[in-house]
Amino acid sequence: MANFFTHHTILFFLIALGFFVFTIKNEKYNVIFKILAIIVFASTCYFGLHSLLVAAFLLIYHYNKRASKLQKLLCKILVLFVLGFNVLFYFILKSSHLYFGTSSTFDVAQPLFQAMISDFGSVIGIGITIWLLAAIGFILSWKYKFKFILLYFTMFALIFLSTRYLFFVMYLNVIVVFFAAHAFKKILDREWDLEFIKNLVIIVLICSFLFSAVSFANRIAEAPPDGSILRSLRELGTYEKGIVLTYPEKAWWIEYYSKQPVFSSILDKDRTAIANEILQSKSIELTEDLIEQHSIRYIWIDSEMTDGQVWSSREQGLLWLLPNQDKFKNLYNIDHVEIWEYIG
């Protein structure tokens, strides 16, 4: 989950930064800013074709707001250039380890409704109060529907895309917050018969925002790695240097806390596939061949991996092979965290 969050946060930042630099108004350095924006947008090709949709939408929106024909032409050329550049490099990078595109590793195992609302346990959603305000803001904005037609289209497109790929919820949040802010401003600007009621409503809303923020912060603070995992990683760090095999999403824990080299991370698609093959294999010959071929020495397993993330029972895959004392040695087994050494 942490890798999912970090991956799309970086992408979101790059798109926002590119659009910000692109829209800076400075006659003296205008060309320089446009070139910098292109470089920033071009870097999003590392993350997959879906990034093009967001970048292209922002540039097209900016293009439609331009007054002069020259500005419109310039924006149109830049949109085509960014799209063409990214599509080209997407296909070049997709087959390499440099490609960070979304894979099954980044899937969030949550229903769409739950993923959209942070109060229900989502790390990519927003609070239910903001959703309610956004609904009010949407209704209030409807009388200006022709002004917001592009925004409405984008919102419904993102809702549809979110049913297929949950990471689009992060982009949908921007529009939701916009409508929520519109509703909140209307509440502030509205003439109230009783000032006390107005102040009470505002206080309740602000307290609700704070509650959602604190709840989210606590949930992130309690997320893995917990104490039992950290203890096992410190123990792993005391062993002789050796490549560690684990579920790819957990590789950065091992690298950071134990300082041991890991076999694969989510950014290396080829090694991730090999790691999954080893973890799911019940063939001792195939498993030994892959482990020796890639010089893997340690295998690190936590309770999440044995509770469905990789296996659902001890009779599956590598978990079934590990008790073979001629090939594997158990070095650590405390609080549902295991460390095994391949002894061949």
XYZ file of C-alpha atoms in Angstrom:
344
model
C 0.000 0.000 0.000
C 2.809 2.403 0.858
C 4.376 1.806 -2.577
C 1.018 2.372 -4.252
C 0.599 5.654 -2.403
C 4.160 6.858 -3.081
C 4.073 5.888 -6.759
C 0.954 7.876 -7.591
C 1.806 10.763 -5.272
C 5.048 11.304 -7.197
C 3.181 11.119 -10.504
C 0.495 13.522 -9.289
C 3.199 15.959 -8.124
C 4.975 15.830 -11.501
C 1.767 16.538 -13.420
C 0.841 19.430 -11.103
C 4.386 20.823 -11.288
C 4.427 20.586 -15.074
C 1.113 22.424 -15.391
C 2.213 25.089 -12.880
C 5.471 25.756 -14.755
C 3.618 25.716 -18.083
C 1.180 28.421 -16.940
C 3.769 30.797 -15.432
C 3.460 34.175 -17.134
C 6.859 35.740 -17.741
C 7.567 37.380 -21.087
C 11.338 37.344 -20.608
C 11.657 33.648 -19.721
C 8.464 32.328 -21.319
C 10.260 29.926 -23.681
C 12.440 28.574 -20.854
C 9.398 27.859 -18.671
C 7.642 26.101 -21.542
C 10.714 23.915 -22.171
C 10.946 23.082 -18.458
C 7.249 22.152 -18.466
C 7.807 19.819 -21.416
C 10.703 18.138 -19.578
C 8.541 17.627 -16.477
C 5.608 16.267 -18.505
C 7.975 14.026 -20.458
C 9.158 12.415 -17.212
C 5.623 11.079 -16.634
C 6.132 8.546 -19.437
C 7.930 6.400 -16.841
C 4.598 5.864 -15.079
C 2.371 4.653 -17.898
C -0.074 5.885 -20.524
C -2.717 6.884 -17.972
C -0.504 9.833 -16.990
C -0.922 11.156 -20.530
C -4.673 11.481 -20.055
C -4.289 13.808 -17.091
C -1.446 15.835 -18.610
C -3.271 16.172 -21.928
C -6.498 17.261 -20.225
C -4.704 20.035 -18.317
C -2.954 21.284 -21.432
C -6.141 21.169 -23.527
C -8.016 23.035 -20.793
C -5.287 25.680 -20.786
C -5.375 25.791 -24.585
C -9.119 26.495 -24.607
C -8.598 29.445 -22.252
C -6.075 31.179 -24.520
C -7.234 34.374 -26.205
C -4.942 34.815 -29.205
C -4.633 32.451 -32.146
C -0.860 32.287 -31.667
C -1.258 31.137 -28.062
C -3.836 28.541 -29.088
C -1.534 27.254 -31.821
C 1.407 27.078 -29.414
C -0.626 25.148 -26.843
C -1.913 22.762 -29.518
C 1.638 22.046 -30.722
C 2.822 21.467 -27.154
C -0.066 19.088 -26.437
C 0.755 17.034 -29.538
C 4.464 17.094 -28.724
C 3.997 15.948 -25.126
C 1.584 13.191 -26.148
C 3.783 12.001 -28.997
C 6.951 12.097 -26.896
C 5.364 10.212 -24.033
C 3.753 7.549 -26.227
C 7.099 6.948 -27.954
C 9.055 6.621 -24.726
C 6.286 4.619 -23.074
C 6.771 1.814 -25.586
C 10.570 2.106 -25.331
C 10.602 2.008 -21.525
C 7.804 -0.496 -20.996
C 10.101 -3.426 -21.663
C 12.852 -2.093 -19.397
C 13.372 -1.950 -15.645
C 13.047 1.854 -15.825
C 9.296 1.650 -16.398
C 7.283 2.335 -13.238
C 3.868 1.750 -14.775
C 0.948 0.457 -12.819
C 0.794 -3.308 -12.477
C -1.085 -5.716 -10.273
C 1.344 -4.725 -7.525
C -0.415 -1.392 -7.330
C -3.925 -2.760 -7.121
C -5.778 -1.740 -3.984
C -7.952 -4.542 -2.668
C -10.901 -2.331 -1.719
C -14.372 -1.772 -3.152
C -14.618 1.517 -5.059
C -17.016 3.087 -2.528
C -14.678 2.251 0.358
C -11.584 3.421 -1.541
C -13.167 6.842 -2.127
C -13.805 7.619 1.560
C -10.874 7.889 3.969
C -13.142 7.456 7.003
C -13.803 3.881 5.800
C -10.117 2.954 5.840
C -8.909 4.245 2.483
C -5.474 5.839 2.103
C -6.320 7.418 -1.256
C -9.826 8.726 -0.520
C -11.087 11.820 1.294
C -13.428 12.412 4.226
C -17.158 11.831 4.028
C -17.841 15.443 5.048
C -15.955 16.693 2.005
C -17.961 14.315 -0.177
C -21.213 15.717 1.233
C -19.999 19.270 0.651
C -18.945 18.298 -2.870
C -22.456 17.002 -3.589
C -23.875 20.339 -2.436
C -21.268 22.196 -4.498
C -22.147 20.137 -7.569
C -25.847 20.987 -7.182
C -25.074 24.680 -6.655
C -22.842 24.770 -9.738
C -25.445 23.180 -11.987
C -26.934 26.520 -13.000
C -23.522 27.286 -14.551
C -23.425 23.863 -16.205
C -22.183 25.135 -19.557
C -19.267 26.852 -17.835
C -18.313 23.635 -16.018
C -19.180 21.178 -18.799
C -15.546 20.089 -19.249
C -15.170 19.610 -15.505
C -18.363 17.511 -15.334
C -17.190 15.350 -18.220
C -13.808 14.818 -16.561
C -15.408 13.960 -13.227
C -17.701 11.293 -14.680
C -14.852 9.928 -16.810
C -12.679 9.583 -13.692
C -15.512 7.885 -11.798
C -15.813 5.363 -14.631
C -12.041 4.826 -14.794
C -11.935 4.402 -11.015
C -14.179 1.350 -11.322
C -11.376 -0.276 -13.343
C -8.271 1.268 -11.777
C -8.585 2.614 -8.260
C -5.605 4.960 -8.530
C -7.802 7.318 -10.606
C -9.572 8.111 -7.311
C -6.547 10.275 -6.452
C -7.223 12.462 -9.501
C -10.966 12.446 -8.871
C -10.266 13.866 -5.411
C -9.068 17.142 -6.943
C -12.457 17.747 -8.575
C -14.322 16.624 -5.445
C -12.343 19.101 -3.334
C -13.095 21.850 -5.874
C -16.857 21.324 -5.538
C -16.531 21.026 -1.747
C -14.648 24.335 -1.619
C -17.353 25.914 -3.789
C -20.036 24.788 -1.315
C -17.990 25.910 1.698
C -17.525 29.369 0.185
C -21.275 29.627 -0.423
C -21.858 28.816 3.260
C -19.418 31.548 4.288
C -20.888 34.137 1.910
C -24.551 33.347 2.577
C -26.628 35.744 4.658
C -27.892 33.918 7.752
C -30.816 35.047 9.896
C -28.984 33.752 12.966
C -25.237 34.330 13.021
C -24.950 31.742 15.797
C -26.267 28.977 13.512
C -23.809 29.967 10.776
C -20.870 29.868 13.185
C -22.056 26.536 14.586
C -22.246 24.987 11.094
C -18.748 26.243 10.260
C -17.334 24.910 13.549
C -18.948 21.501 12.968
C -17.508 21.347 9.443
C -14.012 22.340 10.581
C -14.111 19.808 13.436
C -15.195 17.144 10.955
C -12.256 18.021 8.688
C -9.873 17.782 11.644
C -11.367 14.469 12.780
C -10.852 12.950 9.325
C -7.279 14.264 9.195
C -6.393 12.906 12.655
C -8.060 9.570 11.884
C -6.091 9.296 8.643
C -2.820 10.210 10.383
C -3.401 7.563 13.071
C -4.185 4.930 10.451
C -0.990 5.718 8.547
C 1.023 5.687 11.790
C -0.337 2.223 12.663
C 0.324 0.821 9.197
C 3.116 -1.726 8.707
C 5.935 -2.139 9.466
C 5.005 -2.652 13.126
C 7.229 -3.570 16.080
C 7.391 -7.291 15.326
C 8.456 -6.622 11.745
C 11.089 -4.085 12.778
C 12.568 -6.515 15.317
C 12.872 -9.207 12.660
C 14.516 -6.782 10.242
C 17.048 -5.697 12.855
C 17.793 -9.378 13.454
C 18.175 -9.906 9.714
C 20.645 -7.036 9.661
C 22.953 -8.936 12.039
C 23.338 -11.880 9.636
C 26.060 -12.217 7.019
C 25.382 -10.314 3.817
C 23.101 -12.157 1.453
C 20.334 -11.468 -1.044
C 16.875 -11.564 0.557
C 13.750 -12.840 -1.175
C 10.373 -11.519 -0.036
C 7.151 -10.168 -1.487
C 8.364 -7.354 -3.825
C 6.210 -4.681 -2.173
C 8.055 -5.227 1.131
C 11.553 -5.037 -0.353
C 12.158 -1.444 0.668
C 11.541 -2.325 4.343
C 14.358 -4.860 4.195
C 16.732 -2.557 2.330
C 16.134 0.333 4.714
C 15.997 -1.400 8.113
C 18.285 -4.414 7.675
C 20.681 -2.976 5.075
C 20.599 -6.340 3.332
C 20.320 -6.480 -0.483
C 16.952 -7.617 -1.814
C 16.247 -9.741 -4.850
C 13.456 -7.656 -6.339
C 11.366 -4.554 -5.890
C 8.122 -3.475 -7.518
C 10.080 -1.310 -9.971
C 11.825 -4.310 -11.540
C 9.148 -6.159 -13.505
C 11.340 -9.071 -14.604
C 12.633 -9.853 -11.117
C 9.173 -9.379 -9.649
C 7.905 -12.098 -11.983
C 10.770 -14.400 -10.951
C 10.160 -13.673 -7.247
C 6.490 -14.558 -7.630
C 7.436 -17.747 -9.480
C 9.704 -18.816 -6.607
C 7.131 -17.927 -3.951
C 4.414 -19.937 -5.714
C 6.551 -22.932 -6.723
C 6.110 -26.355 -5.097
C 8.823 -27.899 -7.248
C 12.028 -28.239 -5.246
C 14.082 -28.596 -8.446
C 12.706 -25.412 -10.030
C 12.940 -23.500 -6.750
C 16.553 -24.541 -6.155
C 17.488 -23.695 -9.725
C 16.043 -20.162 -9.481
C 17.453 -19.522 -5.993
C 20.965 -20.622 -6.978
C 20.803 -18.853 -10.319
C 20.084 -15.536 -8.579
C 22.273 -16.149 -5.490
C 19.366 -15.812 -3.046
C 20.375 -16.606 0.543
C 17.524 -15.520 2.839
C 13.731 -15.655 2.641
C 11.742 -13.195 4.768
C 8.028 -13.858 5.445
C 5.472 -11.965 7.545
C 1.895 -12.742 8.626
C 0.371 -10.678 5.821
C 2.081 -12.873 3.238
C 0.781 -16.084 4.857
C -2.733 -14.678 5.333
C -3.607 -14.260 1.688
C -1.171 -11.786 0.161
C 0.946 -14.653 -1.212
C -0.412 -17.878 0.317
C -3.632 -18.832 2.092
C -2.299 -22.035 3.707
C 0.989 -23.709 4.669
C 0.392 -26.251 1.910
C 0.958 -23.752 -0.891
C 4.059 -22.846 -2.880
C 7.378 -22.130 -1.203
C 5.696 -22.209 2.203
C 5.177 -25.942 1.686
C 8.842 -26.490 0.737
C 10.492 -24.545 3.570
C 10.229 -27.296 6.255
C 12.588 -29.388 4.096
C 15.568 -29.265 6.488
C 18.036 -30.464 3.859
C 17.495 -27.307 1.819
C 16.263 -24.587 4.203
C 17.120 -23.597 7.758
C 14.771 -21.602 9.989
C 16.723 -18.737 11.590
C 13.872 -16.698 13.081
C 10.217 -17.376 13.926
C 8.746 -14.826 16.342
C 5.359 -13.045 16.255
C 4.402 -14.652 12.918
C 7.520 -13.326 11.188
C 9.892 -15.919 9.716
C 13.404 -15.799 8.300
C 14.738 -18.808 6.410
C 18.197 -19.459 4.977
C 18.796 -21.506 1.853
C 21.553 -24.002 2.657
C 21.291 -26.122 -0.482
